[in-house]
Amino acid sequence: MNPDIDNGGPDIDPDADPSADDGPSDAADPAVLAAIAAFEDTLAQRMATTVLPTAGGYAVLNARYPHSYAHNRLQVNEPASAAALLADADRVLGGAGLAYRQVSVADARLAAILAPEFLAAGYARYGEVLMVLGTPVAHQPDHRVRRLPYRPLVRDAVARGWRESLPDAAEEVAEQLADRTELVESACAVTHHVVLIDGAVVSRCELYRAGGIAQIENVVTDQPQQGQGLARAIVLDAIDTAGTVDSADSADSVPRNEIVFLRADAEDWPRHFYRRLGFRNWAASTVFERTG
């Protein structure tokens, strides 16, 4: 699996029992799902240098970050045939000189129909769970958490994490994957929630905010510090921040915490951890990927 589509690349702090049952999917509000989809589509297109119509949706390309799968992919929001999607992926991504392919399908039911042809074409299939915050857990503020600008400390930690996660990749790959975070900062308000030890970032996550919606992303803790509750601390701090109001000079200066969500691997244990913090399963989606 290419770690670019995972929630953060390097390991996530295991604060939960991975054998715990995360329960059935909770009832989802269609209006909230539509708002989240619009939020994600808007951010994806704001970060693109090129947006093209494709079967069932659109494609985004970013010529500055060709190593970032997340910024060079197809997004499928409406029914489309596998043949049309496979052809569009080759036409658009291949036409941009990219060896890899990524196709994100918003509806897991559609993805199940598409899967046989995608798998036959050499793609792998990865499930994701959309989790929306219900009632957050009560907690005392953890003063170990700080909110820092991206450069220099947070970026250094992100680049270091990618070098460790992709030891055989060229240096420019880690550099691009670290620098791409600044694309998000051009598209919405972003805060970085971190824990420092001896002046270095050892645990971190990001919070994206726009139009009354907040997304928590890239929850990562360095291996030696895992199991100490740091992931819990930074995620809860991000949740607290989602309930604040942006500064007056922000284009999105409105009350927050109307909708707070994240995406988690459908098969991995962090989804259990997020449920313990008040998130609930609302929907499933699928990413089809073929590495170059």
PDB file of N, CA and C in Angstrom, residues 165-221:
ATOM      1  N   SER A 165       9.447   6.128   6.587  1.00  0.00           N
ATOM      2  CA  SER A 165       8.395   5.304   6.028  1.00  0.00           C
ATOM      3  C   SER A 165       8.729   4.807   4.625  1.00  0.00           C
ATOM      4  N   LEU A 166       9.493   5.604   3.867  1.00  0.00           N
ATOM      5  CA  LEU A 166       9.855   5.265   2.490  1.00  0.00           C
ATOM      6  C   LEU A 166      11.376   5.278   2.344  1.00  0.00           C
ATOM      7  N   PRO A 167      12.075   4.336   2.997  1.00  0.00           N
ATOM      8  CA  PRO A 167      13.540   4.383   3.028  1.00  0.00           C
ATOM      9  C   PRO A 167      14.198   4.225   1.669  1.00  0.00           C
ATOM     10  N   ASP A 168      13.511   3.608   0.710  1.00  0.00           N
ATOM     11  CA  ASP A 168      14.108   3.381  -0.604  1.00  0.00           C
ATOM     12  C   ASP A 168      13.773   4.477  -1.617  1.00  0.00           C
ATOM     13  N   ALA A 169      12.942   5.422  -1.203  1.00  0.00           N
ATOM     14  CA  ALA A 169      12.544   6.486  -2.129  1.00  0.00           C
ATOM     15  C   ALA A 169      13.622   7.562  -2.218  1.00  0.00           C
ATOM     16  N   ALA A 170      13.614   8.270  -3.330  1.00  0.00           N
ATOM     17  CA  ALA A 170      14.546   9.384  -3.506  1.00  0.00           C
ATOM     18  C   ALA A 170      14.224  10.487  -2.505  1.00  0.00           C
ATOM     19  N   GLU A 171      15.218  11.288  -2.158  1.00  0.00           N
ATOM     20  CA  GLU A 171      15.042  12.362  -1.190  1.00  0.00           C
ATOM     21  C   GLU A 171      13.951  13.330  -1.625  1.00  0.00           C
ATOM     22  N   GLU A 172      13.831  13.571  -2.919  1.00  0.00           N
ATOM     23  CA  GLU A 172      12.836  14.528  -3.390  1.00  0.00           C
ATOM     24  C   GLU A 172      11.414  14.077  -3.083  1.00  0.00           C
ATOM     25  N   VAL A 173      11.203  12.767  -2.940  1.00  0.00           N
ATOM     26  CA  VAL A 173       9.870  12.275  -2.608  1.00  0.00           C
ATOM     27  C   VAL A 173       9.481  12.727  -1.205  1.00  0.00           C
ATOM     28  N   ALA A 174      10.354  12.517  -0.234  1.00  0.00           N
ATOM     29  CA  ALA A 174      10.075  12.955   1.135  1.00  0.00           C
ATOM     30  C   ALA A 174       9.909  14.464   1.200  1.00  0.00           C
ATOM     31  N   GLU A 175      10.719  15.187   0.444  1.00  0.00           N
ATOM     32  CA  GLU A 175      10.624  16.646   0.442  1.00  0.00           C
ATOM     33  C   GLU A 175       9.285  17.110  -0.118  1.00  0.00           C
ATOM     34  N   GLN A 176       8.842  16.503  -1.209  1.00  0.00           N
ATOM     35  CA  GLN A 176       7.556  16.882  -1.789  1.00  0.00           C
ATOM     36  C   GLN A 176       6.400  16.550  -0.851  1.00  0.00           C
ATOM     37  N   LEU A 177       6.438  15.359  -0.253  1.00  0.00           N
ATOM     38  CA  LEU A 177       5.355  14.957   0.627  1.00  0.00           C
ATOM     39  C   LEU A 177       5.302  15.817   1.885  1.00  0.00           C
ATOM     40  N   ALA A 178       6.438  16.372   2.285  1.00  0.00           N
ATOM     41  CA  ALA A 178       6.446  17.305   3.411  1.00  0.00           C
ATOM     42  C   ALA A 178       5.949  18.678   2.984  1.00  0.00           C
ATOM     43  N   ASP A 179       6.382  19.132   1.831  1.00  0.00           N
ATOM     44  CA  ASP A 179       6.022  20.481   1.386  1.00  0.00           C
ATOM     45  C   ASP A 179       4.553  20.605   0.994  1.00  0.00           C
ATOM     46  N   ARG A 180       3.923  19.496   0.588  1.00  0.00           N
ATOM     47  CA  ARG A 180       2.548  19.577   0.098  1.00  0.00           C
ATOM     48  C   ARG A 180       1.573  20.049   1.166  1.00  0.00           C
ATOM     49  N   THR A 181       1.932  19.922   2.433  1.00  0.00           N
ATOM     50  CA  THR A 181       1.048  20.394   3.498  1.00  0.00           C
ATOM     51  C   THR A 181       0.726  21.866   3.326  1.00  0.00           C
ATOM     52  N   GLU A 182       1.659  22.613   2.786  1.00  0.00           N
ATOM     53  CA  GLU A 182       1.419  24.045   2.604  1.00  0.00           C
ATOM     54  C   GLU A 182       0.367  24.322   1.547  1.00  0.00           C
ATOM     55  N   LEU A 183       0.076  23.334   0.698  1.00  0.00           N
ATOM     56  CA  LEU A 183      -1.050  23.478  -0.220  1.00  0.00           C
ATOM     57  C   LEU A 183      -2.363  23.598   0.551  1.00  0.00           C
ATOM     58  N   VAL A 184      -2.504  22.790   1.593  1.00  0.00           N
ATOM     59  CA  VAL A 184      -3.732  22.839   2.381  1.00  0.00           C
ATOM     60  C   VAL A 184      -3.880  24.218   3.018  1.00  0.00           C
ATOM     61  N   GLU A 185      -2.771  24.787   3.468  1.00  0.00           N
ATOM     62  CA  GLU A 185      -2.825  26.095   4.105  1.00  0.00           C
ATOM     63  C   GLU A 185      -3.245  27.190   3.132  1.00  0.00           C
ATOM     64  N   SER A 186      -3.084  26.935   1.836  1.00  0.00           N
ATOM     65  CA  SER A 186      -3.558  27.892   0.839  1.00  0.00           C
ATOM     66  C   SER A 186      -5.037  27.717   0.546  1.00  0.00           C
ATOM     67  N   ALA A 187      -5.619  26.599   1.003  1.00  0.00           N
ATOM     68  CA  ALA A 187      -7.006  26.284   0.681  1.00  0.00           C
ATOM     69  C   ALA A 187      -7.967  26.495   1.838  1.00  0.00           C
ATOM     70  N   CYS A 188      -7.468  26.454   3.083  1.00  0.00           N
ATOM     71  CA  CYS A 188      -8.333  26.614   4.251  1.00  0.00           C
ATOM     72  C   CYS A 188      -7.475  26.972   5.458  1.00  0.00           C
ATOM     73  N   ALA A 189      -8.122  27.213   6.590  1.00  0.00           N
ATOM     74  CA  ALA A 189      -7.392  27.456   7.825  1.00  0.00           C
ATOM     75  C   ALA A 189      -6.837  26.132   8.347  1.00  0.00           C
ATOM     76  N   VAL A 190      -5.559  26.121   8.744  1.00  0.00           N
ATOM     77  CA  VAL A 190      -4.905  24.902   9.224  1.00  0.00           C
ATOM     78  C   VAL A 190      -4.194  25.203  10.537  1.00  0.00           C
ATOM     79  N   THR A 191      -4.367  24.313  11.508  1.00  0.00           N
ATOM     80  CA  THR A 191      -3.576  24.392  12.732  1.00  0.00           C
ATOM     81  C   THR A 191      -2.862  23.061  12.938  1.00  0.00           C
ATOM     82  N   HIS A 192      -1.666  23.137  13.518  1.00  0.00           N
ATOM     83  CA  HIS A 192      -0.840  21.956  13.768  1.00  0.00           C
ATOM     84  C   HIS A 192      -0.737  21.769  15.285  1.00  0.00           C
ATOM     85  N   HIS A 193      -1.182  20.617  15.748  1.00  0.00           N
ATOM     86  CA  HIS A 193      -1.244  20.313  17.174  1.00  0.00           C
ATOM     87  C   HIS A 193      -0.150  19.297  17.474  1.00  0.00           C
ATOM     88  N   VAL A 194       0.769  19.652  18.361  1.00  0.00           N
ATOM     89  CA  VAL A 194       1.976  18.838  18.518  1.00  0.00           C
ATOM     90  C   VAL A 194       2.347  18.684  19.985  1.00  0.00           C
ATOM     91  N   VAL A 195       3.128  17.645  20.230  1.00  0.00           N
ATOM     92  CA  VAL A 195       3.825  17.469  21.505  1.00  0.00           C
ATOM     93  C   VAL A 195       5.309  17.495  21.206  1.00  0.00           C
ATOM     94  N   LEU A 196       6.046  18.282  21.994  1.00  0.00           N
ATOM     95  CA  LEU A 196       7.490  18.407  21.834  1.00  0.00           C
ATOM     96  C   LEU A 196       8.221  17.676  22.953  1.00  0.00           C
ATOM     97  N   ILE A 197       9.310  17.045  22.596  1.00  0.00           N
ATOM     98  CA  ILE A 197      10.251  16.504  23.576  1.00  0.00           C
ATOM     99  C   ILE A 197      11.645  16.963  23.156  1.00  0.00           C
ATOM    100  N   ASP A 198      12.315  17.639  24.055  1.00  0.00           N
ATOM    101  CA  ASP A 198      13.652  18.164  23.767  1.00  0.00           C
ATOM    102  C   ASP A 198      13.670  18.998  22.493  1.00  0.00           C
ATOM    103  N   GLY A 199      12.597  19.763  22.300  1.00  0.00           N
ATOM    104  CA  GLY A 199      12.541  20.681  21.169  1.00  0.00           C
ATOM    105  C   GLY A 199      12.163  20.069  19.841  1.00  0.00           C
ATOM    106  N   ALA A 200      11.876  18.771  19.809  1.00  0.00           N
ATOM    107  CA  ALA A 200      11.498  18.101  18.556  1.00  0.00           C
ATOM    108  C   ALA A 200      10.053  17.626  18.641  1.00  0.00           C
ATOM    109  N   VAL A 201       9.350  17.653  17.510  1.00  0.00           N
ATOM    110  CA  VAL A 201       7.967  17.188  17.442  1.00  0.00           C
ATOM    111  C   VAL A 201       7.959  15.662  17.446  1.00  0.00           C
ATOM    112  N   VAL A 202       7.259  15.070  18.417  1.00  0.00           N
ATOM    113  CA  VAL A 202       7.177  13.606  18.504  1.00  0.00           C
ATOM    114  C   VAL A 202       5.761  13.089  18.285  1.00  0.00           C
ATOM    115  N   SER A 203       4.770  13.986  18.335  1.00  0.00           N
ATOM    116  CA  SER A 203       3.385  13.601  18.086  1.00  0.00           C
ATOM    117  C   SER A 203       2.696  14.802  17.463  1.00  0.00           C
ATOM    118  N   ARG A 204       1.850  14.539  16.452  1.00  0.00           N
ATOM    119  CA  ARG A 204       1.276  15.672  15.715  1.00  0.00           C
ATOM    120  C   ARG A 204      -0.004  15.265  15.005  1.00  0.00           C
ATOM    121  N   CYS A 205      -0.844  16.257  14.769  1.00  0.00           N
ATOM    122  CA  CYS A 205      -1.981  16.111  13.881  1.00  0.00           C
ATOM    123  C   CYS A 205      -2.309  17.475  13.308  1.00  0.00           C
ATOM    124  N   GLU A 206      -3.149  17.473  12.267  1.00  0.00           N
ATOM    125  CA  GLU A 206      -3.551  18.710  11.612  1.00  0.00           C
ATOM    126  C   GLU A 206      -5.055  18.868  11.727  1.00  0.00           C
ATOM    127  N   LEU A 207      -5.505  20.122  11.756  1.00  0.00           N
ATOM    128  CA  LEU A 207      -6.928  20.441  11.746  1.00  0.00           C
ATOM    129  C   LEU A 207      -7.186  21.397  10.601  1.00  0.00           C
ATOM    130  N   TYR A 208      -8.079  20.999   9.683  1.00  0.00           N
ATOM    131  CA  TYR A 208      -8.467  21.839   8.548  1.00  0.00           C
ATOM    132  C   TYR A 208      -9.852  22.415   8.841  1.00  0.00           C
ATOM    133  N   ARG A 209     -10.039  23.721   8.589  1.00  0.00           N
ATOM    134  CA  ARG A 209     -11.334  24.348   8.887  1.00  0.00           C
ATOM    135  C   ARG A 209     -11.760  25.286   7.764  1.00  0.00           C
ATOM    136  N   ALA A 210     -13.032  25.192   7.401  1.00  0.00           N
ATOM    137  CA  ALA A 210     -13.620  26.116   6.433  1.00  0.00           C
ATOM    138  C   ALA A 210     -15.135  25.977   6.481  1.00  0.00           C
ATOM    139  N   GLY A 211     -15.823  27.088   6.489  1.00  0.00           N
ATOM    140  CA  GLY A 211     -17.274  27.085   6.365  1.00  0.00           C
ATOM    141  C   GLY A 211     -18.021  26.297   7.409  1.00  0.00           C
ATOM    142  N   GLY A 212     -17.540  26.284   8.653  1.00  0.00           N
ATOM    143  CA  GLY A 212     -18.245  25.562   9.705  1.00  0.00           C
ATOM    144  C   GLY A 212     -17.969  24.076   9.757  1.00  0.00           C
ATOM    145  N   ILE A 213     -16.996  23.610   8.979  1.00  0.00           N
ATOM    146  CA  ILE A 213     -16.628  22.197   8.972  1.00  0.00           C
ATOM    147  C   ILE A 213     -15.156  22.073   9.341  1.00  0.00           C
ATOM    148  N   ALA A 214     -14.822  21.066  10.137  1.00  0.00           N
ATOM    149  CA  ALA A 214     -13.444  20.831  10.554  1.00  0.00           C
ATOM    150  C   ALA A 214     -13.079  19.370  10.311  1.00  0.00           C
ATOM    151  N   GLN A 215     -11.888  19.158   9.778  1.00  0.00           N
ATOM    152  CA  GLN A 215     -11.387  17.810   9.519  1.00  0.00           C
ATOM    153  C   GLN A 215     -10.077  17.601  10.256  1.00  0.00           C
ATOM    154  N   ILE A 216      -9.957  16.502  10.968  1.00  0.00           N
ATOM    155  CA  ILE A 216      -8.711  16.122  11.637  1.00  0.00           C
ATOM    156  C   ILE A 216      -7.967  15.165  10.726  1.00  0.00           C
ATOM    157  N   GLU A 217      -6.686  15.413  10.519  1.00  0.00           N
ATOM    158  CA  GLU A 217      -5.895  14.626   9.570  1.00  0.00           C
ATOM    159  C   GLU A 217      -4.511  14.333  10.138  1.00  0.00           C
ATOM    160  N   ASN A 218      -3.892  13.287   9.589  1.00  0.00           N
ATOM    161  CA  ASN A 218      -2.474  12.994   9.802  1.00  0.00           C
ATOM    162  C   ASN A 218      -2.097  12.927  11.283  1.00  0.00           C
ATOM    163  N   VAL A 219      -2.732  11.994  11.979  1.00  0.00           N
ATOM    164  CA  VAL A 219      -2.431  11.767  13.405  1.00  0.00           C
ATOM    165  C   VAL A 219      -1.242  10.805  13.481  1.00  0.00           C
ATOM    166  N   VAL A 220      -0.118  11.301  13.947  1.00  0.00           N
ATOM    167  CA  VAL A 220       1.123  10.523  13.905  1.00  0.00           C
ATOM    168  C   VAL A 220       1.903  10.713  15.202  1.00  0.00           C
ATOM    169  N   THR A 221       2.421   9.618  15.749  1.00  0.00           N
ATOM    170  CA  THR A 221       3.308   9.668  16.910  1.00  0.00           C
ATOM    171  C   THR A 221       4.541   8.839  16.619  1.00  0.00           C
TER     172      THR A 221
END
